[in-house]
């Protein structure tokens, strides 16, 4: 929602969903960096891996004002976020979502907005809007939808 609300004010933007699903290691970093490069510069990254490749990426992205949204970040990805902050201009906005309450302190973020978890009724309504296009599930799917929400 935040991305959709402010993305129009940025020429370059990148949205990464469910980062926690990526495996750990340098391959995961490289995959994220390739996607960032493609989103921001609109070109595929053809660079050597390792320090040389990272230096080239940093030089090409340096000073750009970018909106980056990283969804579901873990401590493993904290070093990547810190590195990316150094690459871009001070006007770049990096927004992360995380379940790890220590991560904002580790990243020394500017702002933290804790979210209240939805109750069962709110969760059912959200699921229903996405699955059925209406506020409540159809009667024949009510039991299944409530089961999904409780899980």
Coordinates of N, CA, C and O in Angstrom, one line a residue:
X1 N 0.8 -1.2 0.0 CA 0.0 0.0 0.0 C 0.9 1.3 0.0 O 0.6 2.2 -0.7
X2 N 1.9 1.2 0.8 CA 2.8 2.4 0.9 C 3.5 2.6 -0.5 O 3.6 3.7 -1.0
X3 N 4.0 1.5 -1.1 CA 4.6 1.5 -2.4 C 3.7 2.2 -3.4 O 4.1 3.1 -4.1
X4 N 2.4 1.7 -3.5 CA 1.5 2.2 -4.4 C 1.2 3.7 -4.2 O 0.9 4.4 -5.1
X5 N 1.2 4.1 -2.9 CA 0.9 5.5 -2.6 C 2.0 6.5 -3.0 O 1.6 7.5 -3.5
X6 N 3.2 6.1 -2.9 CA 4.3 7.1 -3.1 C 5.1 6.8 -4.3 O 5.9 7.6 -4.7
X7 N 5.0 5.7 -5.0 CA 5.8 5.3 -6.1 C 5.8 6.3 -7.3 O 6.7 6.4 -8.0
X8 N 4.7 7.0 -7.4 CA 4.6 7.9 -8.5 C 5.6 9.1 -8.4 O 5.8 9.8 -9.4
X9 N 6.1 9.4 -7.2 CA 7.0 10.5 -7.1 C 8.5 10.1 -7.3 O 9.4 10.9 -7.1
X10 N 8.7 8.9 -7.7 CA 10.1 8.4 -8.0 C 10.2 7.9 -9.4 O 9.3 7.3 -9.9
X11 N 11.3 8.3 -10.0 CA 11.5 7.9 -11.4 C 12.0 6.4 -11.4 O 11.6 5.6 -12.2
X12 N 12.8 6.0 -10.4 CA 13.3 4.7 -10.3 C 12.7 4.0 -9.0 O 12.7 4.7 -8.0
X13 N 12.3 2.8 -9.2 CA 11.7 2.1 -8.0 C 11.9 0.6 -8.2 O 12.1 0.1 -9.3
X14 N 11.9 -0.1 -7.0 CA 12.1 -1.5 -7.0 C 11.3 -2.1 -5.8 O 11.4 -1.6 -4.7
X15 N 10.6 -3.1 -6.1 CA 9.8 -3.8 -5.0 C 10.2 -5.3 -4.9 O 10.2 -6.0 -5.9
X16 N 10.6 -5.7 -3.8 CA 11.1 -7.1 -3.5 C 10.1 -7.7 -2.6 O 10.0 -7.3 -1.4
X17 N 9.4 -8.7 -3.0 CA 8.4 -9.4 -2.2 C 9.0 -10.7 -1.5 O 9.7 -11.4 -2.2
X18 N 8.6 -10.9 -0.3 CA 9.0 -12.2 0.4 C 10.5 -12.5 0.3 O 10.9 -13.6 -0.1
X19 N 11.3 -11.5 0.7 CA 12.8 -11.7 0.6 C 13.2 -12.9 1.5 O 14.2 -13.6 1.2
X20 N 12.5 -13.1 2.6 CA 12.9 -14.2 3.5 C 12.9 -15.5 2.9 O 13.6 -16.5 3.3
X21 N 12.1 -15.7 1.8 CA 12.0 -16.9 1.1 C 13.3 -17.3 0.3 O 13.5 -18.4 -0.1
X22 N 14.1 -16.3 0.0 CA 15.4 -16.5 -0.7 C 16.4 -17.3 0.2 O 16.4 -17.1 1.4
X23 N 17.1 -18.1 -0.4 CA 18.1 -18.8 0.3 C 19.2 -17.9 0.8 O 19.4 -16.8 0.2
X24 N 20.0 -18.3 1.7 CA 21.1 -17.4 2.2 C 22.3 -17.6 1.3 O 22.4 -18.5 0.6
X25 N 23.2 -16.6 1.4 CA 24.5 -16.7 0.7 C 24.6 -15.7 -0.4 O 23.7 -14.9 -0.6
X26 N 25.8 -15.7 -1.0 CA 26.1 -14.6 -2.0 C 25.2 -14.8 -3.2 O 24.9 -13.8 -3.9
X27 N 24.7 -15.9 -3.6 CA 23.8 -16.1 -4.7 C 22.5 -15.3 -4.5 O 22.0 -14.7 -5.4
X28 N 22.0 -15.3 -3.3 CA 20.8 -14.6 -3.0 C 21.0 -13.1 -3.1 O 20.2 -12.4 -3.7
X29 N 22.1 -12.6 -2.6 CA 22.5 -11.2 -2.8 C 22.6 -10.8 -4.2 O 22.1 -9.8 -4.7
X30 N 23.3 -11.7 -5.0 CA 23.5 -11.4 -6.4 C 22.1 -11.3 -7.2 O 21.9 -10.5 -8.0
X31 N 21.2 -12.2 -6.8 CA 19.9 -12.2 -7.4 C 19.1 -10.9 -7.1 O 18.5 -10.3 -8.0
X32 N 19.2 -10.5 -5.9 CA 18.5 -9.2 -5.5 C 19.2 -8.0 -6.2 O 18.5 -7.1 -6.7
X33 N 20.5 -8.0 -6.3 CA 21.2 -6.9 -6.9 C 20.9 -6.9 -8.4 O 20.7 -5.8 -9.0
X34 N 20.8 -8.0 -9.1 CA 20.5 -8.1 -10.5 C 19.1 -7.5 -10.7 O 18.9 -6.8 -11.6
X35 N 18.2 -7.9 -9.8 CA 16.8 -7.3 -9.9 C 16.8 -5.8 -9.7 O 16.1 -5.1 -10.4
X36 N 17.5 -5.4 -8.7 CA 17.6 -3.9 -8.4 C 18.2 -3.2 -9.7 O 17.6 -2.2 -10.1
X37 N 19.2 -3.7 -10.2 CA 19.9 -3.2 -11.4 C 18.9 -3.1 -12.5 O 18.8 -2.0 -13.2
X38 N 18.1 -4.1 -12.8 CA 17.1 -4.2 -13.9 C 16.0 -3.2 -13.6 O 15.6 -2.4 -14.5
X39 N 15.5 -3.1 -12.4 CA 14.4 -2.2 -12.0 C 14.9 -0.7 -12.2 O 14.1 0.1 -12.7
X40 N 16.1 -0.4 -11.7 CA 16.5 1.0 -11.7 C 17.1 1.5 -13.0 O 16.7 2.5 -13.5
X41 N 17.9 0.7 -13.6 CA 18.6 1.1 -14.8 C 18.0 0.5 -16.1 O 18.4 0.8 -17.2
X42 N 16.9 -0.3 -15.9 CA 16.2 -0.9 -17.0 C 17.1 -1.7 -18.0 O 16.9 -1.7 -19.2
X43 N 18.1 -2.3 -17.4 CA 19.0 -3.2 -18.2 C 19.4 -4.4 -17.4 O 19.5 -4.3 -16.2
X44 N 19.7 -5.5 -18.1 CA 20.2 -6.7 -17.4 C 21.6 -6.4 -17.0 O 22.4 -5.8 -17.7
X45 N 22.0 -6.9 -15.8 CA 23.3 -6.7 -15.3 C 24.2 -7.8 -15.8 O 23.9 -9.0 -15.7
X46 N 25.2 -7.4 -16.5 CA 26.2 -8.4 -17.1 C 27.6 -8.0 -16.5 O 28.3 -7.2 -17.1
X47 N 27.8 -8.4 -15.3 CA 29.0 -8.1 -14.6 C 29.6 -9.3 -14.0 O 29.0 -10.3 -13.7
X48 N 30.9 -9.2 -13.7 CA 31.5 -10.3 -13.0 C 31.0 -10.3 -11.6 O 30.6 -9.3 -11.0
X49 N 31.0 -11.5 -11.0 CA 30.5 -11.6 -9.6 C 31.6 -11.1 -8.7 O 32.8 -10.9 -9.1
X50 N 31.3 -11.0 -7.4 CA 32.3 -10.7 -6.4 C 32.5 -9.2 -6.3 O 31.7 -8.4 -6.7
X51 N 33.7 -8.8 -5.8 CA 34.0 -7.4 -5.5 C 33.9 -6.5 -6.8 O 33.4 -5.4 -6.7
X52 N 34.4 -7.0 -7.9 CA 34.4 -6.2 -9.1 C 33.0 -5.9 -9.6 O 32.7 -4.7 -9.9
X53 N 32.1 -6.9 -9.5 CA 30.7 -6.7 -9.9 C 30.0 -5.7 -9.0 O 29.3 -4.9 -9.5
X54 N 30.2 -5.9 -7.7 CA 29.6 -5.0 -6.7 C 30.1 -3.5 -6.9 O 29.3 -2.6 -6.8
X55 N 31.3 -3.4 -7.2 CA 31.9 -2.0 -7.4 C 31.2 -1.4 -8.6 O 30.8 -0.2 -8.6
X56 N 31.0 -2.2 -9.7 CA 30.4 -1.6 -10.9 C 28.9 -1.3 -10.6 O 28.5 -0.2 -11.1
X57 N 28.2 -2.1 -9.9 CA 26.8 -1.8 -9.6 C 26.8 -0.5 -8.7 O 26.0 0.3 -9.0
X58 N 27.6 -0.4 -7.7 CA 27.6 0.7 -6.9 C 27.9 2.0 -7.7 O 27.2 3.0 -7.5
X59 N 28.8 2.0 -8.6 CA 29.1 3.1 -9.4 C 28.0 3.5 -10.3 O 27.6 4.7 -10.5
X60 N 27.3 2.6 -10.9 CA 26.2 2.9 -11.8 C 24.9 3.4 -11.1 O 24.1 4.1 -11.6
X61 N 24.8 2.9 -9.8 CA 23.6 3.3 -9.0 C 23.9 4.5 -8.1 O 22.9 5.1 -7.6
X62 N 25.1 4.9 -8.0 CA 25.5 6.0 -7.1 C 24.7 7.3 -7.3 O 24.6 7.7 -8.4
X63 N 24.2 7.8 -6.3 CA 23.5 9.1 -6.3 C 22.1 9.1 -6.8 O 21.5 10.2 -6.9
X64 N 21.6 8.0 -7.3 CA 20.2 7.9 -7.8 C 19.2 8.0 -6.6 O 19.5 7.5 -5.5
X65 N 18.1 8.7 -6.9 CA 17.0 8.7 -6.0 C 16.0 7.6 -6.3 O 15.4 7.6 -7.4
X66 N 15.9 6.6 -5.4 CA 15.2 5.4 -5.7 C 14.2 5.1 -4.6 O 14.6 5.4 -3.4
X67 N 13.1 4.5 -4.9 CA 12.2 4.0 -3.9 C 12.4 2.5 -3.9 O 12.3 1.8 -5.0
X68 N 12.8 1.9 -2.8 CA 13.1 0.5 -2.7 C 12.2 -0.1 -1.5 O 12.3 0.5 -0.4
X69 N 11.4 -1.1 -1.8 CA 10.6 -1.7 -0.8 C 11.0 -3.2 -0.7 O 11.1 -3.9 -1.7
X70 N 11.4 -3.5 0.5 CA 11.9 -4.9 0.8 C 10.9 -5.5 1.8 O 10.8 -5.1 2.9
X71 N 10.2 -6.5 1.3 CA 9.2 -7.2 2.1 C 9.7 -8.4 2.8 O 10.3 -9.3 2.2
X72 N 9.4 -8.5 4.1 CA 9.8 -9.6 4.9 C 11.3 -9.9 5.0 O 11.8 -10.9 4.6
X73 N 12.0 -8.9 5.5 CA 13.4 -8.9 5.7 C 13.9 -9.6 6.9 O 13.3 -9.4 8.0
X74 N 14.9 -10.5 6.8 CA 15.4 -11.1 8.0 C 16.8 -10.5 8.4 O 17.3 -9.7 7.7
X75 N 17.3 -10.9 9.5 CA 18.7 -10.5 9.9 C 19.7 -10.8 8.9 O 20.7 -10.0 8.7
X76 N 19.5 -11.9 8.2 CA 20.5 -12.3 7.2 C 20.6 -11.2 6.1 O 21.7 -11.0 5.6
X77 N 19.6 -10.5 5.8 CA 19.6 -9.5 4.7 C 20.0 -8.1 5.2 O 20.1 -7.2 4.4
X78 N 20.2 -8.0 6.5 CA 20.5 -6.6 7.1 C 21.8 -6.0 6.5 O 21.8 -4.8 6.2
X79 N 22.8 -6.8 6.3 CA 24.0 -6.3 5.7 C 23.8 -5.8 4.3 O 24.4 -4.8 3.8
X80 N 22.9 -6.4 3.5 CA 22.6 -6.0 2.2 C 21.9 -4.6 2.2 O 22.2 -3.7 1.5
X81 N 20.9 -4.5 3.1 CA 20.2 -3.2 3.3 C 21.2 -2.1 3.6 O 21.1 -1.0 3.1
X82 N 22.1 -2.4 4.6 CA 23.1 -1.3 5.0 C 23.9 -0.9 3.8 O 24.2 0.3 3.6
X83 N 24.3 -1.9 3.0 CA 25.2 -1.6 1.8 C 24.4 -0.8 0.8 O 24.9 0.2 0.3
X84 N 23.2 -1.1 0.5 CA 22.4 -0.4 -0.4 C 22.2 1.0 0.0 O 22.1 1.9 -0.8
X85 N 22.0 1.3 1.3 CA 21.8 2.7 1.8 C 23.0 3.5 1.4 O 22.8 4.7 1.1
X86 N 24.2 3.0 1.3 CA 25.4 3.8 1.0 C 25.4 4.0 -0.5 O 26.1 5.0 -0.9
X87 N 24.8 3.2 -1.4 CA 24.9 3.4 -2.8 C 24.1 4.6 -3.3 O 24.5 5.2 -4.3
X88 N 23.0 4.9 -2.7 CA 22.1 5.8 -3.3 C 22.2 7.2 -2.7 O 22.8 7.4 -1.7
X89 N 21.4 8.2 -3.3 CA 21.4 9.5 -2.7 C 20.7 9.5 -1.4 O 19.9 8.6 -1.1
X90 N 20.8 10.6 -0.6 CA 20.2 10.7 0.7 C 18.6 10.8 0.5 O 17.9 10.6 1.4
X91 N 18.2 11.1 -0.7 CA 16.7 11.2 -1.0 C 16.1 9.8 -1.3 O 14.9 9.8 -1.6
X92 N 16.9 8.8 -1.4 CA 16.4 7.5 -1.6 C 15.6 7.0 -0.4 O 16.0 7.3 0.8
X93 N 14.5 6.3 -0.6 CA 13.7 5.8 0.5 C 13.7 4.3 0.4 O 13.4 3.7 -0.6
X94 N 14.2 3.7 1.5 CA 14.2 2.2 1.6 C 13.2 1.9 2.7 O 13.4 2.2 3.9
X95 N 12.2 1.2 2.3 CA 11.1 0.7 3.3 C 11.3 -0.8 3.4 O 11.3 -1.5 2.4
X96 N 11.3 -1.3 4.7 CA 11.3 -2.7 4.9 C 10.2 -3.1 5.8 O 9.7 -2.3 6.6
X97 N 9.7 -4.3 5.5 CA 8.8 -4.9 6.5 C 9.6 -6.1 7.1 O 10.3 -6.8 6.4
X98 N 9.3 -6.3 8.4 CA 10.0 -7.4 9.1 C 9.2 -7.8 10.3 O 8.5 -7.1 10.8
X99 N 9.4 -9.1 10.7 CA 8.8 -9.6 11.9 C 9.8 -9.5 13.0 O 9.5 -9.8 14.2
X100 N 11.1 -9.3 12.7 CA 12.2 -9.3 13.6 C 12.2 -7.9 14.3 O 12.6 -6.9 13.7
X101 N 11.9 -7.9 15.6 CA 11.9 -6.6 16.3 C 13.2 -6.0 16.5 O 13.3 -4.8 16.8
X102 N 14.3 -6.7 16.4 CA 15.7 -6.2 16.6 C 16.2 -5.5 15.3 O 17.1 -4.7 15.4
X103 N 15.6 -5.9 14.2 CA 16.2 -5.4 12.9 C 16.2 -3.9 12.8 O 17.2 -3.4 12.3
X104 N 15.2 -3.2 13.1 CA 15.2 -1.7 13.0 C 16.4 -1.1 13.8 O 17.1 -0.2 13.4
X105 N 16.7 -1.7 15.0 CA 17.8 -1.2 15.8 C 19.1 -1.5 15.1 O 20.0 -0.7 14.9
X106 N 19.3 -2.7 14.5 CA 20.5 -3.1 13.8 C 20.7 -2.2 12.6 O 21.8 -1.8 12.3
X107 N 19.6 -1.9 11.9 CA 19.7 -1.1 10.7 C 19.8 0.4 11.0 O 20.0 1.2 10.0
X108 N 19.5 0.8 12.2 CA 19.5 2.2 12.6 C 18.6 3.0 11.7 O 18.9 4.0 11.1
X109 N 17.3 2.5 11.6 CA 16.3 3.1 10.7 C 15.8 4.5 11.3 O 16.0 4.8 12.5
X110 N 15.3 5.3 10.4 CA 14.8 6.6 10.7 C 13.5 6.5 11.4 O 13.2 7.3 12.3
X111 N 12.6 5.6 11.0 CA 11.2 5.5 11.5 C 10.8 4.1 11.6 O 11.1 3.3 10.8
X112 N 10.0 3.8 12.7 CA 9.4 2.4 12.8 C 7.9 2.6 13.0 O 7.5 3.5 13.8
X113 N 7.2 1.8 12.2 CA 5.7 1.9 12.3 C 5.2 0.5 12.7 O 5.0 -0.3 11.8
X114 N 5.1 0.2 13.9 CA 4.6 -1.2 14.3 C 3.1 -1.3 13.9 O 2.3 -0.4 13.9
X115 N 2.8 -2.5 13.4 CA 1.4 -2.8 12.9 C 0.8 -3.7 13.9 O 1.4 -4.6 14.5
X116 N -0.5 -3.5 14.1 CA -1.3 -4.3 15.0 C -1.8 -5.5 14.1 O -2.2 -5.3 13.0
X117 N -1.7 -6.7 14.7 CA -2.2 -7.9 13.9 C -3.7 -7.8 13.8 O -4.4 -7.3 14.7
X118 N -4.2 -8.4 12.7 CA -5.6 -8.4 12.5 C -6.2 -9.5 13.3 O -5.6 -10.5 13.6
X119 N -7.4 -9.3 13.8 CA -8.2 -10.3 14.5 C -8.8 -11.3 13.4 O -8.6 -11.0 12.2
X120 N -9.4 -12.3 13.9 CA -10.0 -13.3 13.0 C -11.0 -12.7 12.0 O -10.9 -13.1 10.8
X121 N -11.8 -11.8 12.4 CA -12.8 -11.3 11.5 C -12.2 -10.4 10.4 O -12.5 -10.5 9.3
X122 N -11.2 -9.6 10.8 CA -10.5 -8.8 9.9 C -9.7 -9.6 8.9 O -9.7 -9.3 7.7
X123 N -9.1 -10.7 9.4 CA -8.4 -11.6 8.5 C -9.3 -12.3 7.5 O -8.9 -12.4 6.3
X124 N -10.4 -12.7 8.0 CA -11.4 -13.3 7.1 C -11.9 -12.3 6.0 O -12.0 -12.7 4.8
X125 N -12.1 -11.1 6.4 CA -12.6 -10.1 5.4 C -11.5 -9.9 4.3 O -11.8 -9.8 3.1
X126 N -10.2 -9.7 4.8 CA -9.1 -9.5 3.8 C -9.0 -10.7 2.9 O -8.9 -10.5 1.7
X127 N -9.0 -11.9 3.4 CA -9.0 -13.1 2.5 C -10.2 -13.1 1.6 O -10.0 -13.4 0.4
X128 N -11.3 -12.8 2.0 CA -12.5 -12.8 1.2 C -12.5 -11.8 0.1 O -12.8 -12.1 -1.1
X129 N -11.9 -10.6 0.4 CA -11.8 -9.6 -0.7 C -10.9 -10.1 -1.8 O -11.1 -9.9 -3.0
X130 N -9.8 -10.7 -1.4 CA -8.8 -11.2 -2.4 C -9.3 -12.5 -3.1 O -9.1 -12.6 -4.3
X131 N -10.0 -13.4 -2.4 CA -10.4 -14.6 -3.0 C -11.7 -14.5 -3.7 O -11.9 -15.2 -4.7
X132 N -12.6 -13.8 -3.2 CA -14.0 -13.8 -3.7 C -14.5 -12.4 -4.2 O -15.5 -12.3 -4.8
X133 N -13.7 -11.4 -4.0 CA -14.0 -10.0 -4.5 C -15.2 -9.4 -3.7 O -15.8 -8.5 -4.1
X134 N -15.4 -9.9 -2.5 CA -16.4 -9.3 -1.6 C -16.0 -9.5 -0.2 O -15.1 -10.2 0.1
X135 N -16.7 -8.8 0.7 CA -16.3 -8.8 2.2 C -16.4 -10.1 2.9 O -15.7 -10.3 3.9
X136 N -17.3 -10.9 2.5 CA -17.5 -12.2 3.2 C -17.5 -13.3 2.2 O -17.8 -13.2 1.0
X137 N -16.9 -14.5 2.6 CA -16.9 -15.6 1.7 C -18.3 -16.1 1.3 O -19.2 -16.0 2.1
X138 N -18.4 -16.7 0.2 CA -19.6 -17.4 -0.2 C -19.9 -18.5 0.8 O -19.0 -19.1 1.4
X139 N -21.1 -18.7 1.0 CA -21.6 -19.7 2.1 C -20.9 -21.1 1.9 O -20.4 -21.6 2.9
X140 N -20.7 -21.5 0.7 CA -20.1 -22.9 0.5 C -18.6 -22.9 0.7 O -18.0 -23.9 0.9
X141 N -18.0 -21.7 0.8 CA -16.6 -21.6 1.1 C -16.3 -21.1 2.6 O -15.1 -20.9 2.9
X142 N -17.3 -20.8 3.3 CA -17.2 -20.2 4.6 C -16.3 -21.0 5.6 O -15.4 -20.5 6.2
X143 N -16.6 -22.3 5.7 CA -15.8 -23.2 6.6 C -14.3 -23.2 6.1 O -13.4 -23.1 7.0
X144 N -14.1 -23.4 4.9 CA -12.7 -23.5 4.3 C -12.0 -22.1 4.6 O -10.8 -22.1 5.0
X145 N -12.6 -21.0 4.3 CA -12.0 -19.7 4.5 C -11.7 -19.5 6.0 O -10.6 -19.0 6.3
X146 N -12.6 -19.8 6.9 CA -12.3 -19.7 8.3 C -11.1 -20.6 8.7 O -10.3 -20.2 9.5
X147 N -11.1 -21.8 8.1 CA -10.0 -22.7 8.4 C -8.6 -22.1 8.0 O -7.6 -22.2 8.7
X148 N -8.6 -21.5 6.8 CA -7.4 -20.9 6.3 C -7.0 -19.7 7.2 O -5.8 -19.6 7.5
X149 N -7.9 -18.9 7.6 CA -7.6 -17.8 8.5 C -7.1 -18.2 9.8 O -6.1 -17.6 10.3
X150 N -7.7 -19.3 10.4 CA -7.2 -19.7 11.7 C -5.8 -20.3 11.6 O -5.0 -20.2 12.5
X151 N -5.5 -20.9 10.4 CA -4.1 -21.5 10.2 C -3.1 -20.4 10.1 O -2.1 -20.4 10.7

